[in-house]
């Protein structure tokens, strides 16, 4: 009889960096459950992610560099995961695992991109990259929210979001055990990302230590995660599956709320384990993290440090090897390496000689040489542009604070590492040219478009938060929409989302006084007079029709709607709401629906 393969629990936190653990020396933060896990795990101590969240998630789930996976921003439609790449969930499901995801997705909006389309049997998630962003349900907060279960809205009132995710994951695990089916449970919590909303009982121990309010709440959110990790591990023990369950725990980038740094990246307040920079930076403080791997039956236990250079995209090939996952036909090779050897104490010369490239683009179209680092066992070549002093520097890997620039002393090393970067960039050329579109619904479903995914916006960082909608921020861009099913389509544009259903011109009262939740500003009234909609072919589809219509806006109208016959093809969809001063804004929300009427050639 063949033994059942191990279960897998993959926990990812949002903005918890290397220094945001008790076991890495944080002088204030207490994380007893995580410290206990670390004490009995293999600890990847030279482990690197991307400097921002969506790219890290793309690399983690695809086993490829984030740019190859199509993701190099959290905005601008550049967080849509390459449809041609099988995900880790696809691999597990094809191998007989039950797959579940609970928490933050942030790898695409709409059909073909959501977790239930990317290999997960069960999924519960919020919209966008943060609870309260544009793709999320209106006025969601960390204590009262509408999440989506396999695409269907479901309200969770009076329950903290992190508790929801862990509770749902626990239920999924229990049902999998009852069914005697191995599980892959992906648990990407949205904490401790801002807004720093948490019950005061978690923040108060840090306030009493004199920690500033924001950081105390940041630590409190991690303390709540720690509590949930302890509770879940206890349940695994009760179920009798602790030894047969692989637990992987990591953060998605460097710390955000745990440290403050100056223009050089030097620490000015807080704690970052002696590293330079923080979230977004190309220095180690932006992307070095602690990764814990625990699997007693497989020998991943005992509290060992592995100092070999490793990355988030190594986890997929490692888990695939240990769990015997099927490899889909035609699947592209991953960028990651199987770490099985070093996890059990063996040497791996190939890993010792590798080079990793990390970058932070956070823009629609990537720019070569922007905010990157080339990492090897011995060296760190760092180029700062937007995040840092704007220099190219060379540091020894042992210089954890990256304070001694050795570029002038070792020009040949700089030259060689620049060659590594140039080869890497050239290898990714096709990925940088690819744009992953929305797909117009062809099955009666409605496609929701938000400003969060605008391409071509000149206002950086653009419109992405519901507060931007409230304050009437001025920006615009276009959505890239692929129409597969020719026919008649209805486009409805709005300033407010459907669940608010307020006139385009109307304001909203401020949202204040909600316990433990940050206030939200008043929604200002706008004197919108005209609405314009443009549907034009993408540059690759010049034979398609060009449609453009402008109409007046009634002050009581909640939406402006138009219908067109659209042939199959890829379109740029852009809107303009113009006020009586001539100021133009894009419609923050739009809804695209196939009316059911087929094109003449299809009837």
PDB file of N, CA and C in Angstrom, residues 223-318:
ATOM      1  N   UNK A 223       0.911  39.828  16.276  1.00  0.00           N
ATOM      2  CA  UNK A 223       0.590  39.038  17.464  1.00  0.00           C
ATOM      3  C   UNK A 223      -0.680  38.224  17.243  1.00  0.00           C
ATOM      4  N   UNK A 224      -1.651  38.797  16.539  1.00  0.00           N
ATOM      5  CA  UNK A 224      -2.868  38.058  16.221  1.00  0.00           C
ATOM      6  C   UNK A 224      -2.573  36.905  15.260  1.00  0.00           C
ATOM      7  N   UNK A 225      -1.718  37.143  14.271  1.00  0.00           N
ATOM      8  CA  UNK A 225      -1.301  36.054  13.379  1.00  0.00           C
ATOM      9  C   UNK A 225      -0.637  34.946  14.187  1.00  0.00           C
ATOM     10  N   UNK A 226       0.262  35.342  15.081  1.00  0.00           N
ATOM     11  CA  UNK A 226       0.970  34.375  15.921  1.00  0.00           C
ATOM     12  C   UNK A 226      -0.013  33.519  16.711  1.00  0.00           C
ATOM     13  N   UNK A 227      -1.011  34.156  17.289  1.00  0.00           N
ATOM     14  CA  UNK A 227      -2.028  33.438  18.049  1.00  0.00           C
ATOM     15  C   UNK A 227      -2.741  32.425  17.165  1.00  0.00           C
ATOM     16  N   UNK A 228      -3.073  32.828  15.944  1.00  0.00           N
ATOM     17  CA  UNK A 228      -3.762  31.926  15.020  1.00  0.00           C
ATOM     18  C   UNK A 228      -2.872  30.773  14.577  1.00  0.00           C
ATOM     19  N   UNK A 229      -1.586  31.046  14.367  1.00  0.00           N
ATOM     20  CA  UNK A 229      -0.664  29.964  14.006  1.00  0.00           C
ATOM     21  C   UNK A 229      -0.605  28.927  15.124  1.00  0.00           C
ATOM     22  N   UNK A 230      -0.519  29.388  16.361  1.00  0.00           N
ATOM     23  CA  UNK A 230      -0.491  28.459  17.484  1.00  0.00           C
ATOM     24  C   UNK A 230      -1.750  27.627  17.570  1.00  0.00           C
ATOM     25  N   UNK A 231      -2.892  28.266  17.353  1.00  0.00           N
ATOM     26  CA  UNK A 231      -4.171  27.553  17.414  1.00  0.00           C
ATOM     27  C   UNK A 231      -4.266  26.510  16.291  1.00  0.00           C
ATOM     28  N   UNK A 232      -3.833  26.882  15.094  1.00  0.00           N
ATOM     29  CA  UNK A 232      -3.921  25.955  13.970  1.00  0.00           C
ATOM     30  C   UNK A 232      -2.964  24.774  14.151  1.00  0.00           C
ATOM     31  N   UNK A 233      -1.761  25.035  14.637  1.00  0.00           N
ATOM     32  CA  UNK A 233      -0.830  23.926  14.871  1.00  0.00           C
ATOM     33  C   UNK A 233      -1.373  22.965  15.940  1.00  0.00           C
ATOM     34  N   UNK A 234      -2.031  23.516  16.939  1.00  0.00           N
ATOM     35  CA  UNK A 234      -2.632  22.654  17.958  1.00  0.00           C
ATOM     36  C   UNK A 234      -3.714  21.772  17.343  1.00  0.00           C
ATOM     37  N   UNK A 235      -4.470  22.328  16.409  1.00  0.00           N
ATOM     38  CA  UNK A 235      -5.521  21.537  15.756  1.00  0.00           C
ATOM     39  C   UNK A 235      -4.922  20.448  14.863  1.00  0.00           C
ATOM     40  N   UNK A 236      -3.824  20.759  14.180  1.00  0.00           N
ATOM     41  CA  UNK A 236      -3.159  19.726  13.384  1.00  0.00           C
ATOM     42  C   UNK A 236      -2.731  18.565  14.277  1.00  0.00           C
ATOM     43  N   UNK A 237      -2.246  18.887  15.472  1.00  0.00           N
ATOM     44  CA  UNK A 237      -1.840  17.837  16.412  1.00  0.00           C
ATOM     45  C   UNK A 237      -3.043  17.011  16.851  1.00  0.00           C
ATOM     46  N   UNK A 238      -4.162  17.675  17.145  1.00  0.00           N
ATOM     47  CA  UNK A 238      -5.375  16.955  17.545  1.00  0.00           C
ATOM     48  C   UNK A 238      -5.864  16.026  16.442  1.00  0.00           C
ATOM     49  N   UNK A 239      -5.689  16.443  15.207  1.00  0.00           N
ATOM     50  CA  UNK A 239      -6.110  15.624  14.067  1.00  0.00           C
ATOM     51  C   UNK A 239      -5.119  14.510  13.762  1.00  0.00           C
ATOM     52  N   UNK A 240      -3.969  14.534  14.417  1.00  0.00           N
ATOM     53  CA  UNK A 240      -2.975  13.495  14.223  1.00  0.00           C
ATOM     54  C   UNK A 240      -2.203  13.596  12.928  1.00  0.00           C
ATOM     55  N   UNK A 241      -2.087  14.810  12.382  1.00  0.00           N
ATOM     56  CA  UNK A 241      -1.427  14.959  11.079  1.00  0.00           C
ATOM     57  C   UNK A 241      -0.207  15.879  11.135  1.00  0.00           C
ATOM     58  N   UNK A 242       0.251  16.233  12.312  1.00  0.00           N
ATOM     59  CA  UNK A 242       1.373  17.171  12.415  1.00  0.00           C
ATOM     60  C   UNK A 242       2.623  16.658  11.713  1.00  0.00           C
ATOM     61  N   UNK A 243       2.949  15.380  11.911  1.00  0.00           N
ATOM     62  CA  UNK A 243       4.181  14.849  11.329  1.00  0.00           C
ATOM     63  C   UNK A 243       4.094  14.714   9.819  1.00  0.00           C
ATOM     64  N   UNK A 244       2.876  14.624   9.297  1.00  0.00           N
ATOM     65  CA  UNK A 244       2.671  14.399   7.869  1.00  0.00           C
ATOM     66  C   UNK A 244       2.227  15.657   7.135  1.00  0.00           C
ATOM     67  N   UNK A 245       2.361  16.804   7.762  1.00  0.00           N
ATOM     68  CA  UNK A 245       1.961  18.066   7.136  1.00  0.00           C
ATOM     69  C   UNK A 245       3.169  18.982   7.016  1.00  0.00           C
ATOM     70  N   UNK A 246       3.473  19.369   5.793  1.00  0.00           N
ATOM     71  CA  UNK A 246       4.523  20.357   5.545  1.00  0.00           C
ATOM     72  C   UNK A 246       3.947  21.732   5.844  1.00  0.00           C
ATOM     73  N   UNK A 247       4.581  22.467   6.739  1.00  0.00           N
ATOM     74  CA  UNK A 247       4.209  23.856   6.993  1.00  0.00           C
ATOM     75  C   UNK A 247       5.308  24.746   6.429  1.00  0.00           C
ATOM     76  N   UNK A 248       4.920  25.685   5.594  1.00  0.00           N
ATOM     77  CA  UNK A 248       5.840  26.693   5.071  1.00  0.00           C
ATOM     78  C   UNK A 248       5.313  28.047   5.509  1.00  0.00           C
ATOM     79  N   UNK A 249       6.171  28.859   6.102  1.00  0.00           N
ATOM     80  CA  UNK A 249       5.765  30.184   6.586  1.00  0.00           C
ATOM     81  C   UNK A 249       6.764  31.215   6.072  1.00  0.00           C
ATOM     82  N   UNK A 250       6.238  32.284   5.463  1.00  0.00           N
ATOM     83  CA  UNK A 250       7.098  33.362   4.964  1.00  0.00           C
ATOM     84  C   UNK A 250       6.306  34.655   4.860  1.00  0.00           C
ATOM     85  N   UNK A 251       7.033  35.782   4.826  1.00  0.00           N
ATOM     86  CA  UNK A 251       6.457  37.067   4.482  1.00  0.00           C
ATOM     87  C   UNK A 251       6.673  37.346   3.009  1.00  0.00           C
ATOM     88  N   UNK A 252       5.929  38.316   2.467  1.00  0.00           N
ATOM     89  CA  UNK A 252       5.984  38.541   1.020  1.00  0.00           C
ATOM     90  C   UNK A 252       6.985  39.611   0.597  1.00  0.00           C
ATOM     91  N   UNK A 253       7.534  40.356   1.544  1.00  0.00           N
ATOM     92  CA  UNK A 253       8.561  41.362   1.235  1.00  0.00           C
ATOM     93  C   UNK A 253       9.155  41.853   2.549  1.00  0.00           C
ATOM     94  N   UNK A 254      10.006  42.867   2.481  1.00  0.00           N
ATOM     95  CA  UNK A 254      10.566  43.423   3.698  1.00  0.00           C
ATOM     96  C   UNK A 254       9.510  44.101   4.552  1.00  0.00           C
ATOM     97  N   UNK A 255       9.898  44.450   5.768  1.00  0.00           N
ATOM     98  CA  UNK A 255       8.943  45.071   6.678  1.00  0.00           C
ATOM     99  C   UNK A 255       8.434  46.394   6.137  1.00  0.00           C
ATOM    100  N   UNK A 256       7.208  46.711   6.505  1.00  0.00           N
ATOM    101  CA  UNK A 256       6.679  48.041   6.243  1.00  0.00           C
ATOM    102  C   UNK A 256       6.578  48.801   7.561  1.00  0.00           C
ATOM    103  N   UNK A 257       5.699  48.379   8.445  1.00  0.00           N
ATOM    104  CA  UNK A 257       5.469  49.115   9.683  1.00  0.00           C
ATOM    105  C   UNK A 257       6.484  48.890  10.775  1.00  0.00           C
ATOM    106  N   UNK A 258       7.406  47.947  10.592  1.00  0.00           N
ATOM    107  CA  UNK A 258       8.341  47.631  11.664  1.00  0.00           C
ATOM    108  C   UNK A 258       9.540  48.536  11.762  1.00  0.00           C
ATOM    109  N   UNK A 259       9.781  49.361  10.746  1.00  0.00           N
ATOM    110  CA  UNK A 259      10.992  50.186  10.737  1.00  0.00           C
ATOM    111  C   UNK A 259      10.759  51.446   9.927  1.00  0.00           C
ATOM    112  N   UNK A 260      11.511  52.490  10.270  1.00  0.00           N
ATOM    113  CA  UNK A 260      11.579  53.706   9.464  1.00  0.00           C
ATOM    114  C   UNK A 260      13.030  53.903   9.052  1.00  0.00           C
ATOM    115  N   UNK A 261      13.226  54.359   7.814  1.00  0.00           N
ATOM    116  CA  UNK A 261      14.587  54.548   7.304  1.00  0.00           C
ATOM    117  C   UNK A 261      14.712  55.927   6.673  1.00  0.00           C
ATOM    118  N   UNK A 262      15.961  56.390   6.542  1.00  0.00           N
ATOM    119  CA  UNK A 262      16.204  57.683   5.908  1.00  0.00           C
ATOM    120  C   UNK A 262      16.447  57.501   4.410  1.00  0.00           C
ATOM    121  N   UNK A 263      16.865  58.564   3.743  1.00  0.00           N
ATOM    122  CA  UNK A 263      17.033  58.537   2.289  1.00  0.00           C
ATOM    123  C   UNK A 263      18.119  57.579   1.837  1.00  0.00           C
ATOM    124  N   UNK A 264      19.030  57.213   2.747  1.00  0.00           N
ATOM    125  CA  UNK A 264      20.073  56.241   2.427  1.00  0.00           C
ATOM    126  C   UNK A 264      19.652  54.813   2.756  1.00  0.00           C
ATOM    127  N   UNK A 265      18.488  54.682   3.400  1.00  0.00           N
ATOM    128  CA  UNK A 265      18.037  53.366   3.830  1.00  0.00           C
ATOM    129  C   UNK A 265      18.477  52.986   5.220  1.00  0.00           C
ATOM    130  N   UNK A 266      19.142  53.896   5.926  1.00  0.00           N
ATOM    131  CA  UNK A 266      19.602  53.614   7.287  1.00  0.00           C
ATOM    132  C   UNK A 266      18.436  53.713   8.264  1.00  0.00           C
ATOM    133  N   UNK A 267      18.431  52.847   9.247  1.00  0.00           N
ATOM    134  CA  UNK A 267      17.358  52.811  10.232  1.00  0.00           C
ATOM    135  C   UNK A 267      17.317  54.099  11.046  1.00  0.00           C
ATOM    136  N   UNK A 268      16.136  54.691  11.166  1.00  0.00           N
ATOM    137  CA  UNK A 268      15.949  55.857  12.025  1.00  0.00           C
ATOM    138  C   UNK A 268      15.049  55.551  13.214  1.00  0.00           C
ATOM    139  N   UNK A 269      14.228  54.507  13.098  1.00  0.00           N
ATOM    140  CA  UNK A 269      13.338  54.137  14.197  1.00  0.00           C
ATOM    141  C   UNK A 269      12.854  52.712  13.948  1.00  0.00           C
ATOM    142  N   UNK A 270      12.573  51.983  15.038  1.00  0.00           N
ATOM    143  CA  UNK A 270      12.086  50.619  14.902  1.00  0.00           C
ATOM    144  C   UNK A 270      13.219  49.612  14.839  1.00  0.00           C
ATOM    145  N   UNK A 271      12.977  48.527  14.107  1.00  0.00           N
ATOM    146  CA  UNK A 271      13.925  47.410  14.073  1.00  0.00           C
ATOM    147  C   UNK A 271      13.838  46.719  12.719  1.00  0.00           C
ATOM    148  N   UNK A 272      14.977  46.457  12.114  1.00  0.00           N
ATOM    149  CA  UNK A 272      15.003  45.703  10.864  1.00  0.00           C
ATOM    150  C   UNK A 272      16.182  44.737  10.831  1.00  0.00           C
ATOM    151  N   UNK A 273      16.546  44.217  11.980  1.00  0.00           N
ATOM    152  CA  UNK A 273      17.589  43.193  12.088  1.00  0.00           C
ATOM    153  C   UNK A 273      18.904  43.625  11.449  1.00  0.00           C
ATOM    154  N   UNK A 274      19.216  44.914  11.536  1.00  0.00           N
ATOM    155  CA  UNK A 274      20.481  45.414  11.018  1.00  0.00           C
ATOM    156  C   UNK A 274      20.545  45.597   9.521  1.00  0.00           C
ATOM    157  N   UNK A 275      19.422  45.431   8.835  1.00  0.00           N
ATOM    158  CA  UNK A 275      19.413  45.525   7.379  1.00  0.00           C
ATOM    159  C   UNK A 275      19.157  46.956   6.913  1.00  0.00           C
ATOM    160  N   UNK A 276      19.536  47.224   5.696  1.00  0.00           N
ATOM    161  CA  UNK A 276      19.329  48.532   5.085  1.00  0.00           C
ATOM    162  C   UNK A 276      18.051  48.507   4.244  1.00  0.00           C
ATOM    163  N   UNK A 277      17.241  49.563   4.383  1.00  0.00           N
ATOM    164  CA  UNK A 277      16.023  49.665   3.601  1.00  0.00           C
ATOM    165  C   UNK A 277      14.878  48.875   4.204  1.00  0.00           C
ATOM    166  N   UNK A 278      13.752  48.915   3.530  1.00  0.00           N
ATOM    167  CA  UNK A 278      12.546  48.222   3.969  1.00  0.00           C
ATOM    168  C   UNK A 278      11.722  47.901   2.727  1.00  0.00           C
ATOM    169  N   UNK A 279      10.460  47.589   2.908  1.00  0.00           N
ATOM    170  CA  UNK A 279       9.585  47.274   1.777  1.00  0.00           C
ATOM    171  C   UNK A 279       9.806  48.257   0.622  1.00  0.00           C
ATOM    172  N   UNK A 280       9.857  47.739  -0.585  1.00  0.00           N
ATOM    173  CA  UNK A 280      10.048  48.472  -1.847  1.00  0.00           C
ATOM    174  C   UNK A 280      11.512  48.681  -2.214  1.00  0.00           C
ATOM    175  N   UNK A 281      12.413  48.667  -1.253  1.00  0.00           N
ATOM    176  CA  UNK A 281      13.823  48.945  -1.531  1.00  0.00           C
ATOM    177  C   UNK A 281      14.494  47.742  -2.193  1.00  0.00           C
ATOM    178  N   UNK A 282      15.496  47.993  -3.083  1.00  0.00           N
ATOM    179  CA  UNK A 282      16.255  46.880  -3.657  1.00  0.00           C
ATOM    180  C   UNK A 282      17.380  46.378  -2.755  1.00  0.00           C
ATOM    181  N   UNK A 283      17.628  47.069  -1.646  1.00  0.00           N
ATOM    182  CA  UNK A 283      18.583  46.578  -0.657  1.00  0.00           C
ATOM    183  C   UNK A 283      17.957  45.414   0.113  1.00  0.00           C
ATOM    184  N   UNK A 284      18.771  44.687   0.868  1.00  0.00           N
ATOM    185  CA  UNK A 284      18.282  43.461   1.498  1.00  0.00           C
ATOM    186  C   UNK A 284      17.074  43.686   2.403  1.00  0.00           C
ATOM    187  N   UNK A 285      16.984  44.838   3.040  1.00  0.00           N
ATOM    188  CA  UNK A 285      15.844  45.107   3.906  1.00  0.00           C
ATOM    189  C   UNK A 285      14.518  45.121   3.177  1.00  0.00           C
ATOM    190  N   UNK A 286      14.548  45.230   1.869  1.00  0.00           N
ATOM    191  CA  UNK A 286      13.319  45.231   1.087  1.00  0.00           C
ATOM    192  C   UNK A 286      12.839  43.867   0.663  1.00  0.00           C
ATOM    193  N   UNK A 287      13.730  42.859   0.671  1.00  0.00           N
ATOM    194  CA  UNK A 287      13.333  41.573   0.093  1.00  0.00           C
ATOM    195  C   UNK A 287      13.886  40.345   0.804  1.00  0.00           C
ATOM    196  N   UNK A 288      14.798  40.517   1.757  1.00  0.00           N
ATOM    197  CA  UNK A 288      15.219  39.348   2.528  1.00  0.00           C
ATOM    198  C   UNK A 288      14.146  39.032   3.558  1.00  0.00           C
ATOM    199  N   UNK A 289      13.815  37.767   3.664  1.00  0.00           N
ATOM    200  CA  UNK A 289      12.791  37.369   4.613  1.00  0.00           C
ATOM    201  C   UNK A 289      13.221  36.086   5.307  1.00  0.00           C
ATOM    202  N   UNK A 290      12.453  35.700   6.293  1.00  0.00           N
ATOM    203  CA  UNK A 290      12.679  34.431   6.975  1.00  0.00           C
ATOM    204  C   UNK A 290      11.662  33.439   6.443  1.00  0.00           C
ATOM    205  N   UNK A 291      12.122  32.299   5.966  1.00  0.00           N
ATOM    206  CA  UNK A 291      11.221  31.246   5.505  1.00  0.00           C
ATOM    207  C   UNK A 291      11.418  30.023   6.388  1.00  0.00           C
ATOM    208  N   UNK A 292      10.334  29.566   6.973  1.00  0.00           N
ATOM    209  CA  UNK A 292      10.354  28.404   7.858  1.00  0.00           C
ATOM    210  C   UNK A 292       9.721  27.216   7.145  1.00  0.00           C
ATOM    211  N   UNK A 293      10.387  26.059   7.187  1.00  0.00           N
ATOM    212  CA  UNK A 293       9.855  24.829   6.611  1.00  0.00           C
ATOM    213  C   UNK A 293       9.876  23.738   7.669  1.00  0.00           C
ATOM    214  N   UNK A 294       8.706  23.179   7.926  1.00  0.00           N
ATOM    215  CA  UNK A 294       8.556  22.212   9.021  1.00  0.00           C
ATOM    216  C   UNK A 294       7.846  20.965   8.488  1.00  0.00           C
ATOM    217  N   UNK A 295       8.521  19.823   8.592  1.00  0.00           N
ATOM    218  CA  UNK A 295       7.943  18.548   8.158  1.00  0.00           C
ATOM    219  C   UNK A 295       8.696  17.433   8.867  1.00  0.00           C
ATOM    220  N   UNK A 296       8.251  17.050  10.044  1.00  0.00           N
ATOM    221  CA  UNK A 296       9.006  16.065  10.824  1.00  0.00           C
ATOM    222  C   UNK A 296       9.262  14.760  10.078  1.00  0.00           C
ATOM    223  N   UNK A 297       8.246  14.228   9.379  1.00  0.00           N
ATOM    224  CA  UNK A 297       8.450  12.951   8.689  1.00  0.00           C
ATOM    225  C   UNK A 297       9.489  13.061   7.585  1.00  0.00           C
ATOM    226  N   UNK A 298       9.628  14.241   7.001  1.00  0.00           N
ATOM    227  CA  UNK A 298      10.582  14.421   5.918  1.00  0.00           C
ATOM    228  C   UNK A 298      11.939  14.921   6.359  1.00  0.00           C
ATOM    229  N   UNK A 299      12.136  15.070   7.666  1.00  0.00           N
ATOM    230  CA  UNK A 299      13.429  15.521   8.164  1.00  0.00           C
ATOM    231  C   UNK A 299      13.608  17.026   8.188  1.00  0.00           C
ATOM    232  N   UNK A 300      12.531  17.773   7.950  1.00  0.00           N
ATOM    233  CA  UNK A 300      12.620  19.237   8.003  1.00  0.00           C
ATOM    234  C   UNK A 300      12.222  19.688   9.409  1.00  0.00           C
ATOM    235  N   UNK A 301      13.090  19.508  10.332  1.00  0.00           N
ATOM    236  CA  UNK A 301      12.778  19.830  11.728  1.00  0.00           C
ATOM    237  C   UNK A 301      14.088  19.975  12.481  1.00  0.00           C
ATOM    238  N   UNK A 302      13.965  20.251  13.771  1.00  0.00           N
ATOM    239  CA  UNK A 302      15.141  20.281  14.623  1.00  0.00           C
ATOM    240  C   UNK A 302      15.781  21.630  14.813  1.00  0.00           C
ATOM    241  N   UNK A 303      15.325  22.649  14.082  1.00  0.00           N
ATOM    242  CA  UNK A 303      15.870  23.979  14.282  1.00  0.00           C
ATOM    243  C   UNK A 303      17.224  24.182  13.652  1.00  0.00           C
ATOM    244  N   UNK A 304      17.304  24.076  12.330  1.00  0.00           N
ATOM    245  CA  UNK A 304      18.572  24.273  11.614  1.00  0.00           C
ATOM    246  C   UNK A 304      18.491  25.498  10.716  1.00  0.00           C
ATOM    247  N   UNK A 305      19.587  26.239  10.649  1.00  0.00           N
ATOM    248  CA  UNK A 305      19.687  27.383   9.746  1.00  0.00           C
ATOM    249  C   UNK A 305      20.361  26.961   8.450  1.00  0.00           C
ATOM    250  N   UNK A 306      19.772  27.357   7.329  1.00  0.00           N
ATOM    251  CA  UNK A 306      20.366  27.158   6.009  1.00  0.00           C
ATOM    252  C   UNK A 306      20.712  28.537   5.470  1.00  0.00           C
ATOM    253  N   UNK A 307      21.985  28.767   5.212  1.00  0.00           N
ATOM    254  CA  UNK A 307      22.436  30.093   4.775  1.00  0.00           C
ATOM    255  C   UNK A 307      22.690  30.170   3.274  1.00  0.00           C
ATOM    256  N   UNK A 308      22.370  29.113   2.547  1.00  0.00           N
ATOM    257  CA  UNK A 308      22.470  29.136   1.087  1.00  0.00           C
ATOM    258  C   UNK A 308      21.461  30.133   0.527  1.00  0.00           C
ATOM    259  N   UNK A 309      21.840  30.834  -0.532  1.00  0.00           N
ATOM    260  CA  UNK A 309      20.963  31.815  -1.163  1.00  0.00           C
ATOM    261  C   UNK A 309      19.763  31.109  -1.787  1.00  0.00           C
ATOM    262  N   UNK A 310      18.560  31.490  -1.369  1.00  0.00           N
ATOM    263  CA  UNK A 310      17.330  30.865  -1.860  1.00  0.00           C
ATOM    264  C   UNK A 310      16.292  31.941  -2.146  1.00  0.00           C
ATOM    265  N   UNK A 311      15.221  31.530  -2.833  1.00  0.00           N
ATOM    266  CA  UNK A 311      14.193  32.491  -3.235  1.00  0.00           C
ATOM    267  C   UNK A 311      12.813  31.856  -3.165  1.00  0.00           C
ATOM    268  N   UNK A 312      11.811  32.730  -3.197  1.00  0.00           N
ATOM    269  CA  UNK A 312      10.417  32.286  -3.128  1.00  0.00           C
ATOM    270  C   UNK A 312      10.053  31.332  -4.253  1.00  0.00           C
ATOM    271  N   UNK A 313      10.596  31.531  -5.455  1.00  0.00           N
ATOM    272  CA  UNK A 313      10.222  30.638  -6.560  1.00  0.00           C
ATOM    273  C   UNK A 313      10.891  29.273  -6.468  1.00  0.00           C
ATOM    274  N   UNK A 314      11.739  29.062  -5.463  1.00  0.00           N
ATOM    275  CA  UNK A 314      12.278  27.724  -5.209  1.00  0.00           C
ATOM    276  C   UNK A 314      11.264  26.818  -4.509  1.00  0.00           C
ATOM    277  N   UNK A 315      10.261  27.387  -3.890  1.00  0.00           N
ATOM    278  CA  UNK A 315       9.350  26.580  -3.083  1.00  0.00           C
ATOM    279  C   UNK A 315       8.499  25.656  -3.935  1.00  0.00           C
ATOM    280  N   UNK A 316       8.055  26.108  -5.111  1.00  0.00           N
ATOM    281  CA  UNK A 316       7.235  25.232  -5.955  1.00  0.00           C
ATOM    282  C   UNK A 316       8.007  23.986  -6.384  1.00  0.00           C
ATOM    283  N   UNK A 317       9.189  24.112  -7.000  1.00  0.00           N
ATOM    284  CA  UNK A 317       9.886  22.873  -7.379  1.00  0.00           C
ATOM    285  C   UNK A 317      10.266  22.001  -6.189  1.00  0.00           C
ATOM    286  N   UNK A 318      10.508  22.613  -5.040  1.00  0.00           N
ATOM    287  CA  UNK A 318      10.834  21.830  -3.846  1.00  0.00           C
ATOM    288  C   UNK A 318       9.633  21.020  -3.383  1.00  0.00           C
TER     289      UNK A 318
END
